Amino acid sequence: MTNAQKKFDDLKLRLTENNFPLVGAVDYESIAPLYSEHGERYRSWIDRSFHGDMAYLQRGLERRLDPKLVFPELQSAVVVARPYAVQQVGDTSLRYARYLNGEDYHERMKSDLEDVFRGSDFKYKICVDTSAVLERTWAALAGLGWIGKNTLLINPQYGSYLFLGVVFTDQKFEQKFEPKKDFCGNCERCLKVCPTQAIVAPHDLDARKCISYLTLEKRGSWDQEYDTKGFLAGCDLCQEICPYNTKPVRYNTETGTTSYLMFDEEKLLAETETEYRQRVKGTALTRVKFADFKRNLKAALKRP
Ligand code: B12
């Protein structure tokens, strides 16, 4: 085993111990042509305006096409995934996407990664969600799973209820390039289950129609009425239906429902802005402004 491989094995062990059961690494140089293919998909997605009002996705186009603009010393990416609780959050009349149950993953993942990488004898940059980084592309190229028709990264054992993190480094870890085979086969359940037909073709999502986008990202009124199937924030329908999520490897993620996620219809309707702000303070829901939460509530309850 070379020193580089040994270094990665040590890193992987520490990451696994820090609650990242899926870890991979990929040298950029060796996959650059494949990476460009992903980049071109991204460009075409933006060209078709599928990002809607998420202007930051357009602003970050060049950085996504050329990851060296994000981290000039880039030699390889270490990619991690952390499963979150698979239990449904609420019932079908009023519910939240599963990833909202628990603490905000952005800060937790970043600080857990920082704990492992701090003190390294090499340069690195930690990216969780908010950097101009094609996280699913990196995860797939690092062998963590394949990109499903619902556009989510699916791991054959853990399914897709996963948070991803990418760490750019100036090291080569000399890992074998071993992408996972795509096991979606002929299945198109995710396309069929989506009530807004947001997955316009396999692997192609028009975010403007996606309930997750409408309830979390879109500000103000919607261009038309949508059946959001009771989701107050986020949406999991295209994951719930996926056969790889019915029996994922058990992981220590089962939890009760976090108290900031409220379901009582009357209380929700009566909630004031001050109460709402107090309820969601410090959580991932702060992203959803009060007026937009009320919009989501009315849509979920099918009230004018
Ligand atoms: C913008 C965004 C959204 C948007 C747009 C979603 C979308 N599908 O693009 C909205 C608000 C709708 C959204 C929703 C959700 N999101 Co989101 N989102 C992002 C974000 C910030 C950027 C994604 C992006 O670049 N989209 C643009 C499209 C074109 O890129 P893409 O779908 O990733 O596809 C790329 C590759 O996958 C590849 N590709 C895709 N298919 C194929 C097929 C082939 C053959 C090839 C070669 C390549 C390829 O090409 C594309 C360009 O590189 C990422 C974090 C990040 N920085 O990457 C999180 C992220 C993708 N989201 C995440 C999550 C958890 C969700 C939700 C499940 C949350 C929820 N429950 O409501 C939903 C899922 C909806 C869905 N079906 O995608 C996780 C996904 C984890 C996973 N297992 O994949 C991420 C990675 C955040 C994280 N750090 O964990 N999200």
Coordinates of C-alpha atoms and ligand atoms in Angstrom, one line a residue:
M1 CA 0.0 0.0 0.0
T2 CA 1.4 3.4 -0.9
N3 CA 1.6 6.3 1.6
A4 CA -1.3 8.1 -0.2
Q5 CA -3.5 5.1 0.1
K6 CA -2.6 4.6 3.8
K7 CA -3.4 8.3 4.4
F8 CA -6.8 7.8 2.9
D9 CA -7.5 4.7 4.9
D10 CA -6.7 6.6 8.1
L11 CA -9.0 9.4 7.1
K12 CA -11.8 7.0 6.2
L13 CA -11.6 5.3 9.5
R14 CA -11.9 8.6 11.3
L15 CA -14.8 9.7 9.2
T16 CA -16.6 6.4 9.7
E17 CA -16.1 6.8 13.5
N18 CA -17.5 10.3 13.2
N19 CA -20.8 9.1 11.8
F20 CA -20.1 9.1 8.1
P21 CA -20.7 5.5 7.1
L22 CA -20.2 6.2 3.4
V23 CA -16.8 7.6 2.4
G24 CA -15.1 7.7 -1.0
A25 CA -12.4 9.6 -2.8
V26 CA -11.7 10.4 -6.4
D27 CA -8.8 12.0 -8.2
Y28 CA -10.1 14.9 -10.3
E29 CA -7.6 14.4 -13.2
S30 CA -8.6 10.8 -13.8
I31 CA -12.3 11.7 -14.0
A32 CA -12.2 15.1 -15.7
P33 CA -13.8 14.0 -19.0
L34 CA -16.7 12.4 -17.0
Y35 CA -17.0 15.4 -14.9
S36 CA -17.4 17.6 -18.0
E37 CA -20.4 15.4 -19.0
H38 CA -22.1 16.2 -15.7
G39 CA -21.2 19.9 -16.1
E40 CA -22.8 20.0 -19.5
R41 CA -26.0 18.5 -18.0
Y42 CA -25.9 21.2 -15.5
R43 CA -25.5 23.9 -18.1
S44 CA -28.4 22.6 -20.1
W45 CA -30.5 22.6 -16.9
I46 CA -29.8 26.2 -16.3
D47 CA -30.3 27.1 -20.0
R48 CA -33.8 25.7 -19.8
S49 CA -34.4 27.8 -16.6
F50 CA -35.2 24.7 -14.6
H51 CA -33.7 26.4 -11.6
G52 CA -36.5 28.9 -11.4
D53 CA -35.8 31.8 -8.9
M54 CA -32.7 30.1 -7.5
A55 CA -30.4 32.7 -9.1
Y56 CA -27.4 31.5 -7.1
L57 CA -27.4 28.3 -9.2
Q58 CA -26.9 30.4 -12.4
R59 CA -24.3 32.7 -10.8
G60 CA -22.3 29.6 -9.8
L61 CA -22.4 28.0 -13.3
E62 CA -18.7 28.6 -14.2
R63 CA -17.5 27.4 -10.8
R64 CA -19.5 24.2 -11.1
L65 CA -18.1 23.6 -14.6
D66 CA -14.6 24.2 -13.4
P67 CA -14.1 23.1 -9.7
K68 CA -10.6 24.6 -9.7
L69 CA -12.3 28.0 -9.6
V70 CA -13.7 26.9 -6.2
F71 CA -10.4 25.3 -5.0
P72 CA -7.4 26.0 -7.2
E73 CA -5.2 23.4 -5.6
L74 CA -7.8 20.6 -6.3
Q75 CA -6.3 17.2 -6.7
S76 CA -9.0 15.0 -5.3
A77 CA -12.4 15.1 -3.5
V78 CA -13.2 13.1 -0.5
V79 CA -17.0 12.5 -0.4
V80 CA -19.1 11.5 2.5
A81 CA -22.8 10.6 3.1
R82 CA -24.7 10.5 6.3
P83 CA -28.1 8.8 6.5
Y84 CA -31.0 10.6 8.2
A85 CA -34.1 9.1 9.9
V86 CA -36.4 7.4 7.4
Q87 CA -39.6 7.6 9.5
Q88 CA -42.4 9.7 8.1
V89 CA -42.8 13.1 9.7
G90 CA -46.5 13.7 10.3
D91 CA -49.4 12.0 8.5
T92 CA -50.5 12.4 4.9
S93 CA -52.8 15.3 5.8
L94 CA -50.0 17.5 7.2
R95 CA -46.3 16.6 7.1
Y96 CA -42.7 17.8 6.6
A97 CA -39.9 16.3 4.6
R98 CA -37.8 13.9 6.6
Y99 CA -34.6 15.8 6.4
L100 CA -36.1 18.6 8.5
N101 CA -36.5 16.3 11.5
G102 CA -33.6 16.9 13.8
E103 CA -31.0 19.6 13.9
D104 CA -29.9 21.6 10.8
Y105 CA -27.6 19.3 9.0
H106 CA -25.5 22.0 7.3
E107 CA -23.7 23.1 10.5
R108 CA -23.5 19.7 12.0
M109 CA -22.0 18.1 9.0
K110 CA -19.5 20.9 8.5
S111 CA -18.3 20.8 12.1
D112 CA -18.1 17.0 12.1
L113 CA -16.0 17.1 9.0
E114 CA -13.9 20.0 10.4
D115 CA -13.2 17.8 13.5
V116 CA -11.7 15.1 11.2
F117 CA -9.8 17.3 8.8
R118 CA -8.5 19.9 11.3
G119 CA -4.8 19.5 11.8
S120 CA -4.3 17.7 8.5
D121 CA -0.9 18.2 6.8
F122 CA -2.7 19.2 3.6
K123 CA -5.0 21.9 2.2
Y124 CA -8.7 21.3 2.1
K125 CA -12.1 22.9 1.6
I126 CA -15.3 21.6 3.2
C127 CA -18.5 22.0 1.1
V128 CA -21.9 21.0 2.4
D129 CA -24.8 22.1 0.2
T130 CA -24.1 25.8 -0.1
S131 CA -20.9 25.9 -2.2
A132 CA -20.9 26.0 -6.0
V133 CA -20.2 22.3 -6.1
L134 CA -22.0 19.5 -7.9
E135 CA -22.3 17.3 -4.9
R136 CA -24.2 14.4 -6.5
T137 CA -21.7 14.3 -9.3
W138 CA -18.8 14.0 -6.9
A139 CA -20.6 11.4 -4.8
A140 CA -21.4 9.3 -7.8
L141 CA -17.8 9.6 -9.2
A142 CA -16.4 8.7 -5.7
G143 CA -18.5 5.5 -5.8
L144 CA -21.0 6.3 -3.1
G145 CA -24.0 5.4 -5.3
W146 CA -25.7 6.1 -8.6
I147 CA -27.8 9.0 -9.6
G148 CA -31.4 7.8 -9.8
K149 CA -34.1 8.8 -12.2
N150 CA -35.5 11.0 -9.4
T151 CA -32.1 12.8 -9.6
L152 CA -31.1 11.7 -6.0
L153 CA -28.0 9.8 -5.2
I154 CA -29.0 6.3 -4.3
N155 CA -26.7 3.9 -2.4
P156 CA -27.7 0.2 -2.9
Q157 CA -27.6 -0.4 0.9
Y158 CA -28.6 2.9 2.4
G159 CA -31.0 4.2 -0.2
S160 CA -31.3 7.9 -0.8
Y161 CA -32.2 9.5 2.6
L162 CA -28.7 10.8 2.8
F163 CA -26.9 14.1 3.4
L164 CA -23.8 14.6 1.2
G165 CA -20.6 16.5 1.9
V166 CA -17.6 17.1 -0.4
V167 CA -14.1 17.9 0.8
F168 CA -11.7 19.2 -1.9
T169 CA -8.1 18.5 -1.1
D170 CA -4.7 19.1 -2.6
Q171 CA -3.8 15.4 -2.2
K172 CA -4.0 12.4 -4.5
F173 CA -5.3 9.5 -2.6
E174 CA -4.8 7.0 -5.4
Q175 CA -8.2 5.3 -5.0
K176 CA -9.5 3.0 -7.7
F177 CA -12.2 4.6 -9.8
E178 CA -15.2 2.3 -9.0
P179 CA -18.5 3.9 -9.8
K180 CA -21.6 2.0 -8.7
K181 CA -23.8 0.4 -11.4
D182 CA -27.1 2.1 -12.0
F183 CA -29.8 -0.2 -10.6
C184 CA -32.9 1.9 -11.5
G185 CA -33.6 -0.5 -14.4
N186 CA -37.0 0.0 -16.0
C187 CA -38.6 1.4 -12.8
E188 CA -40.2 4.8 -13.2
R189 CA -42.2 4.9 -10.0
C190 CA -40.7 8.3 -9.0
L191 CA -41.7 9.9 -12.3
K192 CA -45.3 8.6 -11.9
V193 CA -45.8 9.5 -8.2
C194 CA -44.8 13.1 -8.5
P195 CA -48.2 15.0 -8.4
T196 CA -46.8 18.0 -10.2
Q197 CA -44.9 16.1 -12.9
A198 CA -41.7 17.8 -11.9
I199 CA -39.5 14.9 -13.1
V200 CA -40.0 15.7 -16.8
A201 CA -37.8 12.8 -17.9
P202 CA -35.6 10.3 -16.1
H203 CA -32.7 12.2 -14.4
D204 CA -34.3 15.6 -15.3
L205 CA -36.1 17.7 -12.8
D206 CA -37.9 20.9 -13.5
A207 CA -37.4 22.5 -10.1
R208 CA -40.1 25.1 -10.8
K209 CA -42.7 22.4 -10.4
C210 CA -41.0 20.5 -7.6
I211 CA -43.0 20.6 -4.3
S212 CA -39.7 20.9 -2.5
Y213 CA -38.8 24.0 -4.4
L214 CA -42.3 25.5 -4.2
T215 CA -42.5 25.1 -0.4
L216 CA -38.9 25.9 0.5
E217 CA -37.3 28.1 -2.1
K218 CA -40.0 29.9 -3.9
R219 CA -41.0 33.3 -2.4
G220 CA -44.5 34.7 -2.8
S221 CA -47.3 33.3 -4.8
W222 CA -47.1 30.3 -7.1
D223 CA -47.8 30.6 -10.8
Q224 CA -50.7 28.1 -10.4
E225 CA -52.3 25.9 -7.8
Y226 CA -50.4 22.7 -7.0
D227 CA -51.5 19.6 -5.1
T228 CA -48.7 19.4 -2.5
K229 CA -50.1 16.3 -0.8
G230 CA -50.0 17.8 2.6
F231 CA -46.3 18.8 2.6
L232 CA -45.8 22.0 4.7
A233 CA -42.1 22.1 3.8
G234 CA -40.0 20.0 1.4
C235 CA -41.3 16.8 -0.2
D236 CA -40.2 13.2 -0.1
L237 CA -42.7 11.5 -2.5
C238 CA -40.1 10.6 -5.2
Q239 CA -37.9 9.1 -2.5
E240 CA -40.7 7.3 -0.5
I241 CA -41.7 5.3 -3.6
C242 CA -38.2 4.2 -4.4
P243 CA -37.7 0.5 -3.7
Y244 CA -34.2 1.3 -2.3
N245 CA -35.7 3.3 0.5
T246 CA -38.1 0.6 1.7
K247 CA -35.5 -1.4 3.6
P248 CA -32.3 0.6 4.0
V249 CA -29.5 -0.6 6.2
R250 CA -30.5 0.2 9.7
Y251 CA -28.5 3.1 11.0
N252 CA -28.7 5.0 14.3
T253 CA -30.9 7.7 13.0
E254 CA -34.4 6.8 14.3
T255 CA -35.7 9.7 16.4
G256 CA -38.9 11.1 17.7
T257 CA -40.3 14.1 15.9
T258 CA -38.4 17.3 16.7
S259 CA -40.6 19.7 18.7
Y260 CA -40.3 22.6 16.2
L261 CA -42.2 20.7 13.6
M262 CA -45.9 21.4 14.4
F263 CA -48.8 19.6 12.9
D264 CA -52.0 20.8 14.7
E265 CA -54.1 22.3 12.0
E266 CA -55.9 24.8 14.3
K267 CA -52.7 25.9 16.0
L268 CA -51.0 26.3 12.7
L269 CA -53.8 28.4 11.3
A270 CA -53.8 30.6 14.4
E271 CA -50.0 31.0 14.6
T272 CA -48.7 34.5 14.5
E273 CA -45.5 35.6 12.9
T274 CA -43.7 36.1 16.3
E275 CA -44.8 32.6 17.3
Y276 CA -43.6 31.1 14.0
R277 CA -40.3 32.8 14.2
Q278 CA -39.8 31.6 17.7
R279 CA -40.7 28.1 16.7
V280 CA -38.3 27.7 13.8
K281 CA -35.4 29.8 15.3
G282 CA -32.1 28.1 14.7
T283 CA -33.5 25.4 12.5
A284 CA -33.5 24.6 8.8
L285 CA -37.1 26.0 8.6
T286 CA -35.9 29.6 9.1
R287 CA -35.3 29.5 5.3
V288 CA -39.1 29.5 4.9
K289 CA -40.5 32.9 5.7
F290 CA -43.7 33.3 7.7
A291 CA -45.9 34.4 4.7
D292 CA -44.6 31.5 2.6
F293 CA -45.2 29.0 5.4
K294 CA -48.9 30.2 5.6
R295 CA -49.1 29.8 1.8
N296 CA -47.8 26.2 2.1
L297 CA -50.3 25.6 4.9
K298 CA -53.2 26.8 2.9
A299 CA -52.1 24.7 -0.1
A300 CA -51.7 21.6 2.1
L301 CA -55.2 22.2 3.6
K302 CA -56.6 23.1 0.1
R303 CA -58.0 26.4 1.5
P304 CA -58.2 29.5 -0.5
Ligands
B12_1 C1 -30.7 23.2 -5.8 C2 -31.0 22.0 -5.0 C3 -32.3 21.6 -4.9 C4 -33.4 22.1 -5.8 C5 -33.3 21.4 -7.2 C6 -33.2 19.9 -7.1 C7 -32.5 19.2 -8.3 N1 -32.9 17.9 -8.5 O1 -31.7 19.8 -8.9 C8 -34.7 21.7 -5.0 C9 -35.1 22.8 -4.1 C10 -35.9 21.3 -5.9 C11 -34.1 20.6 -4.1 C12 -34.9 19.6 -3.6 C13 -34.4 18.5 -2.8 N2 -33.2 18.4 -2.3 CO1 -31.7 19.5 -2.9 N3 -30.1 20.4 -3.4 C14 -29.9 21.4 -4.3 C15 -28.4 21.7 -4.4 C16 -28.1 22.9 -3.6 C17 -27.9 21.8 -5.9 C18 -28.5 20.7 -6.8 C19 -28.2 21.1 -8.2 O2 -27.1 21.5 -8.6 N4 -29.2 20.9 -9.1 C20 -29.0 21.1 -10.5 C21 -29.1 19.7 -11.2 C22 -28.9 19.8 -12.7 O3 -28.1 19.0 -10.6 P1 -28.2 17.5 -10.0 O4 -29.6 17.1 -10.0 O5 -27.4 17.4 -8.8 O6 -27.6 16.7 -11.3 C23 -26.2 16.7 -11.5 C24 -25.6 15.3 -11.4 O7 -26.4 14.5 -10.5 C25 -25.5 14.8 -12.8 N5 -26.5 13.9 -13.2 C26 -27.8 13.7 -12.9 N6 -28.4 12.7 -13.6 C27 -27.4 12.2 -14.3 C28 -27.4 11.1 -15.3 C29 -26.3 10.9 -16.0 C30 -26.3 9.7 -17.0 C31 -25.1 11.6 -15.8 C32 -23.9 11.3 -16.6 C33 -25.1 12.6 -14.9 C34 -26.2 12.9 -14.1 O8 -25.7 15.9 -13.7 C35 -26.1 17.0 -13.0 C36 -25.1 18.1 -13.2 O9 -23.9 17.7 -12.6 C37 -27.8 20.4 -3.8 C38 -26.5 20.6 -3.0 C39 -25.3 20.8 -4.0 N7 -24.5 21.8 -3.8 O10 -25.2 20.0 -4.9 C40 -28.9 19.9 -2.8 C41 -29.1 18.4 -2.7 C42 -29.1 17.8 -4.1 N8 -30.5 18.3 -2.2 C43 -30.7 17.3 -1.3 C44 -31.9 17.0 -0.8 C45 -31.9 16.1 0.4 C46 -33.1 17.4 -1.4 C47 -34.6 16.9 -1.1 C48 -34.6 15.4 -0.8 C49 -35.1 17.7 0.1 C50 -36.6 17.5 0.4 N9 -36.9 16.4 1.0 O11 -37.4 18.3 0.1 C51 -35.3 17.4 -2.4 C52 -35.2 16.3 -3.5 C53 -35.9 16.7 -4.8 C54 -35.3 16.0 -6.0 N10 -35.9 15.0 -6.6 O12 -34.2 16.4 -6.4 C55 -29.4 16.5 -1.1 C56 -29.5 15.2 -2.0 C57 -29.0 14.0 -1.3 C58 -29.1 12.8 -2.3 N11 -29.3 11.6 -1.7 O13 -29.0 12.9 -3.5 C59 -28.3 17.6 -1.6 C60 -27.1 16.9 -2.3 C61 -27.9 18.4 -0.4 C62 -27.0 17.7 0.5 N12 -25.8 18.2 0.8 O14 -27.2 16.6 1.1 N13 -32.8 20.6 -4.0

